[in-house]
mmCIF file of C-alpha atoms and ligand atoms in Angstrom:
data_model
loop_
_atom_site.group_PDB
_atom_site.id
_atom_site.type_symbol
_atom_site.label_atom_id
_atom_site.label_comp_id
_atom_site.label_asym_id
_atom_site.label_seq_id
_atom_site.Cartn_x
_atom_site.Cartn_y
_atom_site.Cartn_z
ATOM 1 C CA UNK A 301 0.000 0.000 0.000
ATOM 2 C CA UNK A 302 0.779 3.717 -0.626
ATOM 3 C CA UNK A 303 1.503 5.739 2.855
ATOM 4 C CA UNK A 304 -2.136 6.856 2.684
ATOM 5 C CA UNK A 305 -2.806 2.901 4.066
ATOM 6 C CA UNK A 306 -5.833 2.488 1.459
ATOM 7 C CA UNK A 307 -4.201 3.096 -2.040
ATOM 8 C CA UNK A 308 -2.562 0.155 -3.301
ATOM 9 C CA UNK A 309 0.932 0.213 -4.769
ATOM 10 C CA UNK A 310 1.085 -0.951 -8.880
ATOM 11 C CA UNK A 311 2.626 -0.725 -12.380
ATOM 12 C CA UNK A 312 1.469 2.073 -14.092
ATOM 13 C CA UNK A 313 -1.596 1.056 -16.304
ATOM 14 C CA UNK A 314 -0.350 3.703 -19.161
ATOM 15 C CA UNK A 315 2.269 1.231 -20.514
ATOM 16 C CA UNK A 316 3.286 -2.467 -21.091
ATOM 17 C CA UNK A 317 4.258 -4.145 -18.794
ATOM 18 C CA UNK A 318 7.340 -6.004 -20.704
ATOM 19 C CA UNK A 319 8.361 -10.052 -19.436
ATOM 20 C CA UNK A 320 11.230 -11.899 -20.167
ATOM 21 C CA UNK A 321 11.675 -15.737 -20.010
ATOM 22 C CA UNK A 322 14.724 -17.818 -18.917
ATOM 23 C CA UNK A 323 14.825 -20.502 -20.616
ATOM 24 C CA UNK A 324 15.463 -24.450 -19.134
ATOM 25 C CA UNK A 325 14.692 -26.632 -16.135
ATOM 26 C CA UNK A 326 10.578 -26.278 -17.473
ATOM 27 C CA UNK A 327 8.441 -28.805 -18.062
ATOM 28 C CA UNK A 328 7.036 -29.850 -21.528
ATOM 29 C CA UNK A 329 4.786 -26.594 -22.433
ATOM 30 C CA UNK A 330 6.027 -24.544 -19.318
ATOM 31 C CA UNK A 331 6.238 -21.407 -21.670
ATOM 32 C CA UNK A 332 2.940 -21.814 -22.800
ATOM 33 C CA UNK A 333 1.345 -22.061 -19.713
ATOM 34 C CA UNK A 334 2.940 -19.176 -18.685
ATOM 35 C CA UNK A 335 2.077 -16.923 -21.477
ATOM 36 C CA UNK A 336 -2.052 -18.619 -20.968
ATOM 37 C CA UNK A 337 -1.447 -17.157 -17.618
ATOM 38 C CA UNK A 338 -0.374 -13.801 -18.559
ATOM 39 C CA UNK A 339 -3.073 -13.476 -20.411
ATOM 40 C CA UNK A 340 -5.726 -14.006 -18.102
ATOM 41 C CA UNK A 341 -3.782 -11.565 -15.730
ATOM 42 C CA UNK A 342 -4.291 -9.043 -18.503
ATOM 43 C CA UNK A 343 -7.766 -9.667 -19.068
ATOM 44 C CA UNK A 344 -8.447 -9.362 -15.387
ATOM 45 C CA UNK A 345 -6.335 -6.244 -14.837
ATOM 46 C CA UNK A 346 -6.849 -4.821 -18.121
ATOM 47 C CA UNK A 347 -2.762 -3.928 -17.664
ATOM 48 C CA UNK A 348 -0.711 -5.318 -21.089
ATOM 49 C CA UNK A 349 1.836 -7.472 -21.012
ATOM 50 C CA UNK A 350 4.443 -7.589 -23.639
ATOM 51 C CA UNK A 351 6.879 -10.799 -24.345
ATOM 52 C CA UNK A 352 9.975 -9.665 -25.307
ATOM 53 C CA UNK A 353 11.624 -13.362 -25.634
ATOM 54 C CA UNK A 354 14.516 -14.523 -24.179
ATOM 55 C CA UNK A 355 16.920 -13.589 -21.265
ATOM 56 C CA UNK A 356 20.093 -15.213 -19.177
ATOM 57 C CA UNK A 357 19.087 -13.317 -16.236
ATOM 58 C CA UNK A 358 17.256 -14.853 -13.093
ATOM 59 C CA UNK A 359 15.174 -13.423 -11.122
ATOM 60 C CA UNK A 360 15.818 -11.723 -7.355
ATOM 61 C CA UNK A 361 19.615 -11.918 -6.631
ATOM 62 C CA UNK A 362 19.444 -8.079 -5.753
ATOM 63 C CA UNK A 363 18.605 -7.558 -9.604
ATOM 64 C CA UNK A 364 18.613 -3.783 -10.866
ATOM 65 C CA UNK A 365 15.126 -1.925 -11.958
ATOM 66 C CA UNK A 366 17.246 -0.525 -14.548
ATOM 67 C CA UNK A 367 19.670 -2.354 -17.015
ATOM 68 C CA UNK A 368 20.295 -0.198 -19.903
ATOM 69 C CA UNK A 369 23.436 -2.686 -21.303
ATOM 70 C CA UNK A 370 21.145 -5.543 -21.217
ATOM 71 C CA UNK A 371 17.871 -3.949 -21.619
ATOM 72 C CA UNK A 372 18.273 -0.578 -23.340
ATOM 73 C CA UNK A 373 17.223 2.684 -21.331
ATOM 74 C CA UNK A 374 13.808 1.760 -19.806
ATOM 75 C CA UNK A 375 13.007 -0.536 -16.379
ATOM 76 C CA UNK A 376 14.075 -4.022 -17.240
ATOM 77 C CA UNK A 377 10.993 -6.447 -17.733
ATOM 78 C CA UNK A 378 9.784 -9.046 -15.310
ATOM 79 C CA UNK A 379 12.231 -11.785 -15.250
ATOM 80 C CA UNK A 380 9.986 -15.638 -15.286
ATOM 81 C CA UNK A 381 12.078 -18.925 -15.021
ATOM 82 C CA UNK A 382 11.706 -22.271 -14.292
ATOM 83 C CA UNK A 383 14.107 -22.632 -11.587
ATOM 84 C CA UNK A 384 15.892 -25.402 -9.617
ATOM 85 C CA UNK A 385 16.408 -25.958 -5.623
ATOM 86 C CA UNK A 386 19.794 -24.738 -5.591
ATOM 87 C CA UNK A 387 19.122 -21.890 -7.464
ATOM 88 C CA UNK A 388 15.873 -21.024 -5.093
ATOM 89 C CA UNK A 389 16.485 -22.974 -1.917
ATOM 90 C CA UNK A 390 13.246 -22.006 -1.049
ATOM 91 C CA UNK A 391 11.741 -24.960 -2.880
ATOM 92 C CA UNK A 392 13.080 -27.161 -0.501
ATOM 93 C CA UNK A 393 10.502 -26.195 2.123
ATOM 94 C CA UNK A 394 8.124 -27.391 -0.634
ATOM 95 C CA UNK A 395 6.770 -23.786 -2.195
ATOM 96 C CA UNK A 396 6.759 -24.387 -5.758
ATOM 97 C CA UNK A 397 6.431 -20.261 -6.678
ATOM 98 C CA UNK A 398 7.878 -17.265 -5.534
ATOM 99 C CA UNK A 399 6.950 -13.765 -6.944
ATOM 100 C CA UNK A 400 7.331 -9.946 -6.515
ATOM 101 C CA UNK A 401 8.123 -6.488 -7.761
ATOM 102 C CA UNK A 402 10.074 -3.963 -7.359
ATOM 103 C CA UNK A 403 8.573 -0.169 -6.589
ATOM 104 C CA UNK A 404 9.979 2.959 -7.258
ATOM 105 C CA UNK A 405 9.097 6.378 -5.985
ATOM 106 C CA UNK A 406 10.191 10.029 -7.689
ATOM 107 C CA UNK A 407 10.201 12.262 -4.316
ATOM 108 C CA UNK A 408 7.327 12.254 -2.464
ATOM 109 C CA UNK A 409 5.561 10.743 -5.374
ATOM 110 C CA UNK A 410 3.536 7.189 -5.440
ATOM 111 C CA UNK A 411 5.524 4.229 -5.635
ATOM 112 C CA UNK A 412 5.226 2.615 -8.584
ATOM 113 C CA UNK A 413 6.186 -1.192 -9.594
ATOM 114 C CA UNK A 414 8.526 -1.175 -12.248
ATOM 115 C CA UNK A 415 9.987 -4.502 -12.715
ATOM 116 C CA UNK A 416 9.989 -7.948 -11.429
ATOM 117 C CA UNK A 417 10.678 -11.668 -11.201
ATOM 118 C CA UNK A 418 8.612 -15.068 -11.065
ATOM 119 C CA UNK A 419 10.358 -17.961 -9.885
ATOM 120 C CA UNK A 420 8.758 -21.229 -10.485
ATOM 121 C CA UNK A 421 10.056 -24.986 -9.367
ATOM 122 C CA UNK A 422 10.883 -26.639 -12.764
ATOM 123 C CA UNK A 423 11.616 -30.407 -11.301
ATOM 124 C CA UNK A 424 8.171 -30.119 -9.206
ATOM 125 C CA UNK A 425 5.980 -28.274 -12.114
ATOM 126 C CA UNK A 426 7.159 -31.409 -13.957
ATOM 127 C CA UNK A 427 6.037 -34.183 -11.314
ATOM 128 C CA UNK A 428 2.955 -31.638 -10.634
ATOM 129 C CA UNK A 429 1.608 -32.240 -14.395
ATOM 130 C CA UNK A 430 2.270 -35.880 -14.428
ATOM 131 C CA UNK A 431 -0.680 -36.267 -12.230
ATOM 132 C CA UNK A 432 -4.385 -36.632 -12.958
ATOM 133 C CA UNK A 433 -5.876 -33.125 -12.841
ATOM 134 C CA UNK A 434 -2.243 -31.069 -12.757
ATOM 135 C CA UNK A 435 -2.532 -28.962 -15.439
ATOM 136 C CA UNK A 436 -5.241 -26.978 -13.243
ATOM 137 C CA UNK A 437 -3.272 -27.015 -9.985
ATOM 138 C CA UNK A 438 -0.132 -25.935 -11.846
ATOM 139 C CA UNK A 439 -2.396 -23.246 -14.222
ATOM 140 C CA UNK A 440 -3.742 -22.158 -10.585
ATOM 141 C CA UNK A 441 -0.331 -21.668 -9.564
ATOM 142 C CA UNK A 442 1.102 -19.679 -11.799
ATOM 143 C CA UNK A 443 -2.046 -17.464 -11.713
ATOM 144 C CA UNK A 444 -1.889 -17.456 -8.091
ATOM 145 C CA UNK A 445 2.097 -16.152 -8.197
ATOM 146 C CA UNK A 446 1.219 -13.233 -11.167
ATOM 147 C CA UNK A 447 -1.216 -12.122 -8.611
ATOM 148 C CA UNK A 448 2.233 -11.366 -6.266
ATOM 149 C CA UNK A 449 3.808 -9.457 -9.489
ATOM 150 C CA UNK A 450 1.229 -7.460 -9.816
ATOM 151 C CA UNK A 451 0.855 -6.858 -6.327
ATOM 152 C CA UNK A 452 -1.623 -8.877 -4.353
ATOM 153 C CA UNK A 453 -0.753 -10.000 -1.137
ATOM 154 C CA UNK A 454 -2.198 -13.250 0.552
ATOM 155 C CA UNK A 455 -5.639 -13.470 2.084
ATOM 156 C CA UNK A 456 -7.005 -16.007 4.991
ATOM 157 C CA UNK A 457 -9.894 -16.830 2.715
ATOM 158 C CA UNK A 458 -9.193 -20.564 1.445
ATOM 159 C CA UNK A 459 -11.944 -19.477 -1.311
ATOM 160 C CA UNK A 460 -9.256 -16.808 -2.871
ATOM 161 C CA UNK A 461 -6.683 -18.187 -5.056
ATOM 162 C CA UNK A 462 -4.553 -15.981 -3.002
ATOM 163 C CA UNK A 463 -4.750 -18.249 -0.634
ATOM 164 C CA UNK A 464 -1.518 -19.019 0.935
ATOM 165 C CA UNK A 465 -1.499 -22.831 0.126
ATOM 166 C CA UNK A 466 -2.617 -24.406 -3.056
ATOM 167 C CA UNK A 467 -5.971 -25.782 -3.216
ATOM 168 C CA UNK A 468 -8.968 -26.595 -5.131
ATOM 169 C CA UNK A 469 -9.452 -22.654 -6.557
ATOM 170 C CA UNK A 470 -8.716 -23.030 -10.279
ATOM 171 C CA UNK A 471 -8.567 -19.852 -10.998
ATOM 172 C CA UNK A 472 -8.942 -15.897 -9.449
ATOM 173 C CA UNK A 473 -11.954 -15.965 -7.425
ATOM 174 C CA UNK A 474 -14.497 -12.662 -6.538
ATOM 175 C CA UNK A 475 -11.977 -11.369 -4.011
ATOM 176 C CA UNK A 476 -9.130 -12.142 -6.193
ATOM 177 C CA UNK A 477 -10.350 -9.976 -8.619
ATOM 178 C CA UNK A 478 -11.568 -7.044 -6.102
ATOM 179 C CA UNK A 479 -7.753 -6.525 -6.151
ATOM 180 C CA UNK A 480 -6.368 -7.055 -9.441
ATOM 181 C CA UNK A 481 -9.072 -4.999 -10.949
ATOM 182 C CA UNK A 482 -7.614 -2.254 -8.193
ATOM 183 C CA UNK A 483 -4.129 -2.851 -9.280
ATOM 184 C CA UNK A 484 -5.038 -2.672 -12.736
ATOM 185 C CA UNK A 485 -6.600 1.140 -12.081
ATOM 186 C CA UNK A 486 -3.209 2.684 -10.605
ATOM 187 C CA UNK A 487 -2.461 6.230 -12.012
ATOM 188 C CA UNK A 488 -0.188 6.938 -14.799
ATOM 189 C CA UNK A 489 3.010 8.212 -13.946
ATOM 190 C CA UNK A 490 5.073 9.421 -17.252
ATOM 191 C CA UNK A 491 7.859 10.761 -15.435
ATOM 192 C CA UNK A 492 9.273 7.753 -13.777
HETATM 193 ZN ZN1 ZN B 1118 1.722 -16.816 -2.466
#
């Protein structure tokens, strides 16, 4: 949230927001489920999402908003990968996602989210789908963690797909989309 307590902090809804995939450790359409869940982000939000292919770059590590070798002189996009337990370690504990963004404020001006990563457990997306009904658990999952990029937080409601744990939601539920319908209505902010 803003300092005001009520206004939510977001990407600015005036331009793309531009994504980037890393490439390995996936399992067998792992791109295109992501990209089926970016879309439904964007319908939700009505914010745009851009695919701008490839990168080498993972995401957190202390990564920088702005890249201009890499990325020419604009925020770098949202970094997605497939990643494995050594490179998250927080897979071990058995979370299978991780997600955020990064805000950024001119003065006393609104924070704004800029950039951001997705980090998603290759080896168990892989086991995940080789079950009966995994598509929609992993779908769910990747839905649930582009609800953290774009800035929800979790609820105690085990109806929401924000929901801390997986479960039987398949997709955003009522509350779900209270928010991302919010995040989606930020103001635009052409300076930063
Ligand atoms: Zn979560």
């Amino acid at each position: 949230m803003q300092d005001d307590g009520t206004t939510p902090v977001a990407y600015d809804p005036c331009r793309p927001i531009h994504y980037v995939l890393r490439p390995g450790n996936g399992p067998v359409g792992g791109e295109d489920l992501i990209h089926d869940a970016v879309d439904r982000v964007a319908e939700v939000t009505g914010l745009q999402f851009v695919y701008d292919g490839a990168t080498a770059e993972r995401p957190f590590d202390d990564r920088q908003p702005y890249q201009p070798e890499r990325y020419g002189d604009r925020w770098a996009p949202v970094v997605v990968a497939w990643e494995t337990e050594a490179e998250n370690p927080t897979f071990v504990s058995g979370v299978i996602g991780e997600a955020g963004s990064q805000g950024v404020s001119i003065g006393d001006g609104p924070r704004v989210l800029v950039t951001g990563g997705v980090s998603l457990d290759g080896a168990a997306f892989i086991e995940l789908l080789a079950t009966p009904g995994g598509a929609a658990v992993a779908r769910a999952v990747v839905l649930h963690e582009l609800g953290h990029l774009v800035g929800l937080d979790h609820v105690i409601d085990a109806g929401q797909l924000m929901y801390p744990t997986t479960s039987t939601v398949p997709d955003f539920a009522p509350g779900d989309l209270t928010g991302l319908v919010a995040l989606g209505s930020g103001e635009c902010e052409p300076d930063l």
